[in-house]
XYZ file of C-alpha atoms in Angstrom:
589
model
C 187.844 120.988 132.182
C 189.485 123.491 134.181
C 189.101 123.554 138.031
C 187.345 126.394 139.262
C 187.742 127.664 143.176
C 184.472 128.039 145.038
C 184.523 131.809 145.406
C 184.908 132.262 141.941
C 181.614 130.249 140.510
C 179.684 133.176 139.463
C 177.901 131.356 136.618
C 174.454 131.156 138.343
C 174.879 134.831 139.697
C 174.193 136.238 136.347
C 171.068 134.031 135.801
C 169.828 134.946 139.108
C 170.505 138.877 138.226
C 168.448 138.078 134.994
C 165.722 136.844 136.844
C 165.528 139.495 139.441
C 165.659 141.847 136.746
C 162.651 140.323 134.508
C 160.516 139.682 137.994
C 161.351 143.426 138.903
C 160.379 144.778 135.362
C 157.539 142.634 134.479
C 154.724 144.422 136.358
C 156.164 147.950 135.142
C 155.865 146.695 131.453
C 152.361 145.568 131.798
C 151.138 149.005 133.092
C 153.537 151.234 131.114
C 152.678 152.107 127.388
C 156.182 151.093 125.371
C 157.337 152.462 122.412
C 159.493 151.005 120.036
C 162.454 153.280 120.657
C 162.368 152.146 124.383
C 162.350 148.590 123.573
C 165.241 148.998 121.216
C 166.926 150.507 124.097
C 166.440 147.657 126.472
C 167.855 145.054 124.176
C 170.822 147.306 123.641
C 171.139 147.537 127.509
C 170.597 143.818 128.026
C 173.285 142.770 125.191
C 175.869 145.392 126.444
C 175.452 143.592 130.331
C 175.399 140.219 128.922
C 179.001 140.970 126.839
C 180.469 142.642 129.629
C 179.729 139.391 131.866
C 180.966 136.938 129.275
C 184.148 139.150 128.866
C 184.802 138.936 132.583
C 184.072 135.489 133.203
C 186.604 134.581 130.141
C 189.255 136.624 131.567
C 189.236 135.352 135.374
C 188.222 131.655 134.774
C 189.501 130.592 131.185
C 191.757 133.278 129.709
C 191.759 132.989 126.310
C 190.808 129.373 125.710
C 188.649 129.515 122.975
C 187.225 126.164 123.324
C 186.070 126.697 126.486
C 184.941 130.092 125.901
C 182.397 128.818 122.978
C 180.891 126.592 125.439
C 180.668 129.110 128.131
C 178.994 131.763 125.980
C 176.536 129.102 124.658
C 175.509 127.412 128.100
C 175.401 131.072 129.924
C 172.751 132.723 127.224
C 170.929 129.299 126.814
C 170.327 129.444 131.006
C 169.798 133.242 130.963
C 166.787 133.089 128.162
C 165.498 130.032 129.996
C 165.430 131.701 133.409
C 164.234 135.099 131.706
C 161.240 132.890 130.255
C 160.516 131.032 133.614
C 160.321 134.324 135.378
C 158.214 136.051 132.938
C 155.776 133.248 133.127
C 155.852 133.232 136.895
C 155.018 136.613 137.404
C 152.408 136.875 134.525
C 150.590 134.097 136.371
C 150.872 135.708 139.857
C 149.577 139.021 138.157
C 146.776 137.124 136.471
C 145.687 135.580 139.944
C 145.590 139.053 141.670
C 143.467 140.485 139.195
C 140.968 138.272 140.025
C 141.286 138.223 143.599
C 138.127 139.402 145.168
C 140.130 141.387 147.875
C 141.914 143.233 145.175
C 138.591 144.093 143.218
C 137.036 145.511 146.297
C 140.186 147.595 147.374
C 140.055 149.301 143.573
C 136.422 149.942 143.631
C 136.154 153.466 145.248
C 132.465 152.591 146.626
C 133.126 148.930 148.013
C 136.641 149.882 149.756
C 134.543 152.346 152.023
C 132.039 149.719 153.124
C 132.745 147.234 156.506
C 132.578 143.944 155.729
C 133.457 140.280 157.147
C 137.374 139.444 156.358
C 138.598 136.215 157.198
C 142.404 136.255 157.604
C 145.293 134.032 159.124
C 148.112 135.586 160.849
C 151.579 135.542 159.624
C 153.504 137.202 162.497
C 153.581 138.768 165.509
C 151.404 142.056 166.522
C 153.500 145.248 166.535
C 152.849 148.898 167.075
C 150.646 150.245 164.524
C 151.682 153.348 162.145
C 148.375 154.720 162.118
C 147.136 156.608 164.837
C 143.566 155.665 164.680
C 144.802 151.895 165.339
C 146.663 150.460 167.795
C 148.341 147.089 166.271
C 149.052 145.615 163.176
C 150.467 142.724 161.723
C 151.141 140.997 158.693
C 148.355 138.492 157.536
C 146.678 136.763 154.283
C 143.262 136.599 153.572
C 141.031 133.148 153.305
C 138.002 134.652 152.536
C 135.529 138.223 151.867
C 131.972 138.639 152.417
C 130.270 139.934 149.583
C 126.725 140.584 149.477
C 125.819 138.066 152.121
C 128.440 135.302 150.075
C 131.589 134.093 151.218
C 134.003 134.305 148.251
C 137.645 132.520 148.366
C 140.549 135.230 148.584
C 144.308 134.611 148.856
C 146.124 137.893 148.983
C 148.918 139.007 151.561
C 147.583 141.953 153.582
C 148.349 144.294 156.449
C 145.626 144.048 159.154
C 145.176 147.029 161.858
C 143.199 146.636 164.664
C 142.440 148.218 168.103
C 143.449 147.436 171.802
C 139.964 145.466 171.823
C 140.973 143.229 168.726
C 144.555 142.606 169.145
C 144.538 140.730 172.811
C 144.658 137.445 171.620
C 146.214 137.880 168.323
C 149.550 135.994 167.538
C 150.982 133.708 164.866
C 148.781 131.143 163.257
C 145.433 132.518 164.384
C 142.581 132.831 162.058
C 140.339 135.735 162.465
C 136.985 136.820 161.149
C 136.881 140.499 161.348
C 134.511 143.242 160.344
C 136.858 145.820 158.751
C 137.061 147.806 155.345
C 139.743 146.772 152.418
C 141.461 149.721 151.018
C 144.610 149.761 149.169
C 147.929 150.485 150.861
C 149.189 154.225 151.238
C 152.817 153.167 151.657
C 155.011 150.004 152.751
C 155.711 146.834 150.963
C 152.217 145.528 151.566
C 149.591 146.624 148.656
C 146.410 146.256 150.746
C 145.308 147.185 154.243
C 142.590 145.394 156.294
C 141.414 147.890 158.832
C 139.117 147.441 161.610
C 135.546 148.966 161.554
C 135.962 149.664 165.134
C 138.432 152.262 164.923
C 138.562 155.055 167.839
C 135.989 152.633 169.661
C 136.188 150.716 172.777
C 134.422 147.786 171.410
C 135.970 144.900 169.411
C 135.275 144.170 165.701
C 136.280 140.496 165.887
C 133.493 138.462 165.129
C 134.881 134.971 165.668
C 138.842 133.315 166.231
C 140.002 130.043 165.576
C 142.738 128.851 167.886
C 146.116 128.158 166.180
C 147.994 124.777 166.444
C 150.181 124.013 169.125
C 153.418 124.956 167.668
C 152.303 128.597 167.203
C 150.856 128.844 170.697
C 154.443 127.732 172.168
C 155.740 130.419 170.307
C 153.621 132.957 171.475
C 154.022 132.007 174.915
C 157.911 131.760 174.115
C 157.924 135.692 172.935
C 155.552 136.788 175.257
C 157.869 135.621 178.051
C 160.841 137.115 176.409
C 159.226 140.476 176.253
C 158.054 140.850 179.456
C 161.443 139.871 180.855
C 163.116 142.613 178.812
C 160.951 145.183 180.562
C 163.122 144.744 183.525
C 166.123 145.960 181.438
C 167.532 149.571 181.156
C 166.359 152.041 178.571
C 168.877 151.042 175.945
C 168.186 147.320 176.474
C 164.633 147.711 176.216
C 165.507 148.972 172.921
C 168.235 146.770 171.490
C 167.785 143.458 173.240
C 164.541 142.722 171.108
C 165.922 143.548 168.348
C 168.931 141.069 168.592
C 166.694 138.066 169.205
C 163.442 138.851 167.316
C 164.397 141.414 164.725
C 161.586 143.771 166.201
C 162.703 147.111 168.505
C 161.362 147.250 171.844
C 159.682 150.371 171.330
C 157.718 148.274 167.934
C 156.567 145.445 170.163
C 152.909 145.598 170.564
C 151.978 146.700 174.384
C 155.517 147.496 175.211
C 155.605 151.261 175.976
C 152.077 151.172 177.853
C 153.354 148.434 180.474
C 156.758 149.462 180.861
C 159.005 152.997 181.819
C 160.344 152.660 178.356
C 161.070 156.359 176.949
C 159.502 156.746 173.516
C 161.593 159.908 172.836
C 164.824 158.296 173.986
C 164.070 154.967 171.462
C 163.202 157.441 168.671
C 166.282 159.287 169.155
C 168.403 156.053 169.438
C 166.891 154.670 166.326
C 167.619 157.622 164.495
C 171.187 157.830 165.577
C 171.702 154.249 164.593
C 170.522 155.019 161.199
C 172.725 157.911 160.786
C 175.711 156.229 161.904
C 174.538 153.267 159.482
C 174.431 150.632 161.959
C 170.574 149.884 161.555
C 171.193 146.613 160.005
C 172.448 145.200 163.049
C 168.816 145.245 164.602
C 167.542 143.277 162.003
C 167.836 139.617 162.015
C 169.885 138.366 159.269
C 172.729 135.837 158.087
C 174.898 136.681 161.335
C 172.503 135.200 163.544
C 172.171 132.128 161.324
C 175.874 131.765 160.952
C 176.501 131.891 164.478
C 173.992 129.061 165.183
C 175.213 126.658 162.463
C 179.164 127.339 163.943
C 177.594 126.433 167.515
C 175.538 123.178 166.091
C 178.452 122.208 163.900
C 180.958 122.449 166.501
C 178.666 120.467 168.858
C 178.252 117.773 166.392
C 182.040 117.653 165.679
C 182.557 117.192 169.560
C 179.676 114.361 169.648
C 181.742 112.850 166.005
C 178.629 112.817 164.370
C 178.434 111.940 160.771
C 177.929 114.650 158.060
C 174.332 113.916 157.368
C 173.503 114.045 160.961
C 175.556 117.155 161.081
C 173.468 118.670 158.273
C 170.469 117.620 159.586
C 171.218 118.975 163.058
C 172.087 122.432 161.336
C 168.847 122.547 159.153
C 166.815 121.940 162.337
C 168.490 124.574 164.421
C 167.781 127.065 161.468
C 164.493 126.092 161.003
C 163.557 126.640 164.691
C 165.086 130.060 164.656
C 163.078 131.264 162.069
C 160.179 130.053 163.452
C 160.495 132.007 166.612
C 161.497 134.936 165.072
C 159.366 137.833 163.390
C 159.313 136.705 159.594
C 161.176 138.964 157.095
C 162.724 138.487 153.749
C 166.419 138.665 155.192
C 165.534 135.495 157.677
C 163.854 133.531 154.906
C 166.898 134.294 152.772
C 169.486 133.365 155.437
C 167.018 130.285 155.947
C 166.964 129.377 152.181
C 170.944 129.800 152.139
C 171.315 127.605 154.989
C 169.265 124.862 153.406
C 171.817 124.955 150.479
C 174.904 124.798 152.533
C 173.478 121.765 154.621
C 172.814 119.939 151.306
C 176.368 120.264 150.153
C 177.669 119.218 153.780
C 174.970 116.426 153.582
C 176.493 115.190 149.931
C 180.305 115.835 151.068
C 181.269 118.696 149.115
C 182.217 122.089 149.910
C 179.793 125.095 150.210
C 180.337 127.915 147.747
C 178.809 131.182 149.186
C 177.996 132.641 145.685
C 176.622 129.951 144.361
C 174.560 129.367 147.387
C 173.177 133.052 147.216
C 172.304 132.786 143.483
C 170.413 129.444 143.870
C 168.927 131.393 146.980
C 167.609 134.222 144.788
C 166.278 131.962 141.962
C 164.161 130.219 144.341
C 162.785 132.379 146.435
C 161.499 134.781 143.553
C 159.952 131.724 141.948
C 158.154 131.325 145.231
C 157.418 134.926 145.933
C 157.920 137.725 143.326
C 157.372 140.358 145.297
C 160.916 139.840 147.170
C 162.243 141.449 143.663
C 160.968 144.823 145.025
C 161.703 144.038 148.729
C 164.304 146.461 150.172
C 165.558 144.031 153.029
C 165.830 141.123 150.663
C 168.108 143.289 148.611
C 170.147 144.701 151.193
C 170.847 141.384 152.687
C 171.723 139.501 149.394
C 173.872 142.762 148.295
C 175.619 142.441 151.317
C 176.477 138.660 151.258
C 177.208 138.929 147.724
C 179.998 141.924 148.680
C 181.030 139.662 151.571
C 181.636 136.524 149.260
C 183.217 138.634 146.341
C 185.691 140.980 147.790
C 186.068 140.324 151.522
C 189.061 137.861 151.068
C 190.852 140.217 148.959
C 190.369 143.366 150.757
C 191.612 141.400 153.850
C 194.656 140.167 152.185
C 195.605 143.674 151.389
C 194.927 144.923 154.724
C 196.999 141.664 156.182
C 200.126 143.638 155.042
C 199.770 146.424 157.935
C 197.306 144.949 160.177
C 196.804 141.633 162.069
C 194.869 139.028 160.454
C 191.987 139.068 162.881
C 191.563 142.697 162.638
C 192.185 142.646 158.674
C 189.458 140.041 158.190
C 186.715 142.176 160.232
C 187.494 145.279 158.742
C 187.382 143.617 155.386
C 183.799 141.901 156.056
C 182.749 145.496 156.943
C 183.756 147.349 154.138
C 182.772 144.596 151.446
C 179.254 144.534 152.846
C 179.070 148.379 153.293
C 180.003 149.318 149.471
C 177.582 146.757 147.935
C 174.885 147.988 150.456
C 175.149 151.308 150.147
C 173.651 151.826 146.841
C 170.464 149.911 148.113
C 170.351 151.769 151.214
C 170.411 155.037 149.036
C 166.614 153.954 147.554
C 165.346 154.363 151.503
C 167.483 157.453 152.538
C 169.233 159.868 150.295
C 172.282 159.917 152.512
C 175.670 158.699 153.198
C 176.925 157.797 156.696
C 180.114 158.931 156.525
C 181.436 157.185 159.734
C 179.729 153.741 158.968
C 182.962 151.686 158.784
C 184.260 152.777 162.464
C 180.598 152.706 163.695
C 180.012 149.068 162.737
C 183.620 148.349 163.996
C 182.760 149.566 167.355
C 179.151 148.301 167.534
C 180.657 144.729 166.546
C 182.979 144.300 169.229
C 180.800 142.043 171.513
C 178.092 141.705 169.121
C 178.275 137.856 168.723
C 177.923 137.035 172.397
C 175.127 139.908 172.854
C 173.137 137.439 169.959
C 173.977 134.522 171.811
C 172.747 135.560 174.899
C 169.600 136.908 173.703
C 168.600 133.955 171.448
C 169.361 131.763 174.866
C 166.977 134.318 176.791
C 164.174 133.650 174.340
C 164.515 130.128 174.635
C 164.473 129.986 178.461
C 162.335 132.947 179.627
C 159.080 130.753 179.260
C 160.615 128.099 181.472
C 163.347 129.661 183.649
C 162.687 133.057 183.964
C 165.059 133.767 186.285
C 168.150 132.522 183.774
C 166.192 134.150 180.990
C 166.563 137.382 182.844
C 170.065 136.858 183.729
C 170.821 136.284 180.117
C 169.167 139.528 179.077
C 170.909 141.487 181.471
C 174.230 139.887 179.575
C 172.483 140.682 176.408
C 171.569 144.413 177.182
C 175.365 144.933 178.657
C 176.861 143.576 175.338
C 174.326 146.146 173.467
C 176.197 148.906 175.203
C 178.934 149.091 172.444
C 175.934 149.809 169.911
C 174.486 152.490 172.091
C 177.958 154.232 172.246
C 178.551 154.038 168.606
C 175.557 155.522 167.849
C 175.774 158.383 170.507
C 179.510 159.113 169.205
C 178.697 158.471 164.995
C 175.151 159.157 164.599
C 174.863 163.087 164.692
C 172.969 165.013 162.142
C 176.714 165.809 160.667
C 177.505 162.678 160.061
C 175.808 161.991 156.802
C 176.447 163.172 153.593
C 173.305 164.423 151.484
C 173.245 162.424 147.913
C 171.021 162.357 144.928
C 167.466 160.815 145.645
C 165.792 157.894 143.593
C 167.495 155.333 141.675
C 169.896 157.811 140.102
C 171.657 158.263 143.273
C 172.214 154.603 143.782
C 173.649 154.074 140.013
C 175.827 156.885 140.333
C 177.000 155.557 143.850
C 177.745 152.101 142.452
C 179.550 153.602 139.514
C 181.837 155.513 141.617
C 182.407 152.750 143.933
C 183.389 150.416 140.948
C 185.472 153.318 140.016
C 186.950 153.644 143.010
C 187.801 149.693 143.304
C 189.178 149.578 139.923
C 191.944 152.434 140.603
C 192.742 150.483 143.613
C 193.235 147.232 141.784
C 195.312 149.250 139.094
C 197.510 150.631 142.180
C 198.270 147.102 143.454
C 198.957 145.695 140.322
C 201.206 148.413 139.389
C 202.818 148.116 142.811
C 203.237 144.402 142.090
C 204.987 145.060 138.597
C 207.264 147.574 140.198
C 208.355 145.448 143.115
C 208.908 142.617 140.446
C 211.142 145.075 138.170
C 213.093 146.201 140.840
C 213.734 143.048 142.694
C 214.325 140.789 140.081
C 210.903 139.008 139.610
C 210.537 138.318 143.438
C 208.258 139.821 145.605
C 209.940 141.590 148.691
C 208.875 140.470 152.031
C 206.972 142.909 154.049
C 206.543 143.034 157.836
C 203.132 143.776 158.939
C 202.139 146.497 161.371
C 202.186 144.458 164.357
C 206.004 143.202 163.476
C 207.122 146.588 162.727
C 205.761 148.332 166.076
C 207.400 145.015 167.843
C 210.635 145.634 166.249
C 210.557 149.484 166.527
C 210.179 149.083 170.537
C 212.932 146.368 170.781
C 215.286 148.421 168.797
C 214.350 151.653 170.727
C 215.180 149.669 174.190
C 218.468 148.043 172.962
C 219.696 151.587 171.892
C 218.591 153.100 175.087
C 220.021 150.458 176.996
C 223.436 150.312 175.408
C 224.096 154.147 174.996
C 226.796 154.974 176.873
C 226.736 158.043 179.339
C 229.090 160.120 180.786
C 229.625 159.677 184.354
C 229.658 162.923 185.380
C 226.470 163.651 183.579
C 224.691 160.806 185.500
C 225.343 162.547 188.694
C 222.457 164.492 190.365
C 224.442 166.909 191.912
C 225.757 169.915 190.358
C 224.921 169.109 186.971
C 224.523 172.272 185.913
C 228.294 173.142 186.456
C 229.510 169.530 185.409
C 227.440 169.467 182.068
C 227.360 173.077 180.955
C 226.592 172.441 177.366
C 223.779 170.581 178.355
C 222.256 173.454 180.572
C 222.863 175.908 178.085
C 220.788 173.856 175.385
C 218.098 173.637 177.788
C 217.773 176.827 179.007
C 217.696 178.404 175.999
C 215.870 175.833 173.798
């Protein structure tokens, strides 16, 4: 068996992509009237993609070894077919369960959806500002039961619960609420059903009863509340950006933040728009960067204490789980958490973690647990950025290292790889391309790691040590200043190029990026071939930009120091008379 380096182990990536496509396409297939021609086109497209992937794997991993090629094709086809079948069965069962859920049936009924009824839900997140004017807060939840004709019927459906100030006062994650509300289909957003309080535009509460949450969730709610109260003493940009670093929720979206502080909502909205235009909005979302920082810190502490690898793996998993519990839940957080679990498992058994393999298994596990992640833009952005970093960051860094220092080349390569793979997904949300995304990310990431660490430490200490937490929040606010400067400089209206909307624009952008990458690879190979021909098969040594600048300055100083000047021209007096040629050239030129 040929040895394969970790970053080239892409076998499960195709399986994950097949499962993703089947999971995303199955609901559309159920609702769409297919013709035989459409089915044939899908079969041909799938066969073309499979053949292209097999050819790429053959060239990259096995060359032209026919024996290993036969084993690879057979195993890959079988595993992909099994994955597609598992995804099809999983999504079909979920669709059948949703069709028979009582809340879904009520939302689909034109008459029943308008009638207020008692609904029992359990909250899955902290409340945020409502997107509907008739309500004050909204929170992700899942239903437990609904009352129909005075009879409670069991339900288990993710919903978006909307309430007023009288309802939201004591809401936090883990609380079970029985509320009088209407059940309607969602007008927008990822959640398909809205549960809206029947007390809209009224001062009275629609909550009938509320069960206390577990001690864990009460402690998390206290930590989050103390942290938000501490951030209200920061500057305007700190009130907006610091909660985003620690919780994944911008300051103006936190429930109750604009009512009790001097936060300027116009400033907050302008800063958000500028971050979007500059292409740095992903910095405000809790993602793999936060988990990577925590893993590095915990790993360094464990190595300092000389713990065995099993203890280090347990400490890393515990820290990542704790961080996921105290933050606002999202698809990117769960993706990073599951991926950190696979990395810890590799550390436990004493094997090197492989980013691409961990990502592929993470996608498979998350799609099996919740098929709705297949249509989640946040999950797609997170997965595509990690795929780009694992796939292209090292080759791009090696290419840039010819002219730049190693640290700079690595930072720029990570930004380029993540942006190139994430731009097609971003076009599905907004049909425009930020042309200054690369320099904006470089400026915004100058001290982002330090600001993130300060924000996380403030979240952990504000509830017990308020002054220490406030100091850490101020330090995090200072660390977000480059983000504010980057948004102001690169987030103007002219900083975006309008693109084709929809999946057509995303596909066109992906094709253009692939062609550009192919051109760069061909040029690099031609340069290597030319150097090999001109230098007898040996690669010439090239100095980096840093070394070139250093040698240029040294040679310039040596030339100026060793240059022989005439003594008469060194005199300051009567130099016009003693050096007439120089004076004449200076006067007329």
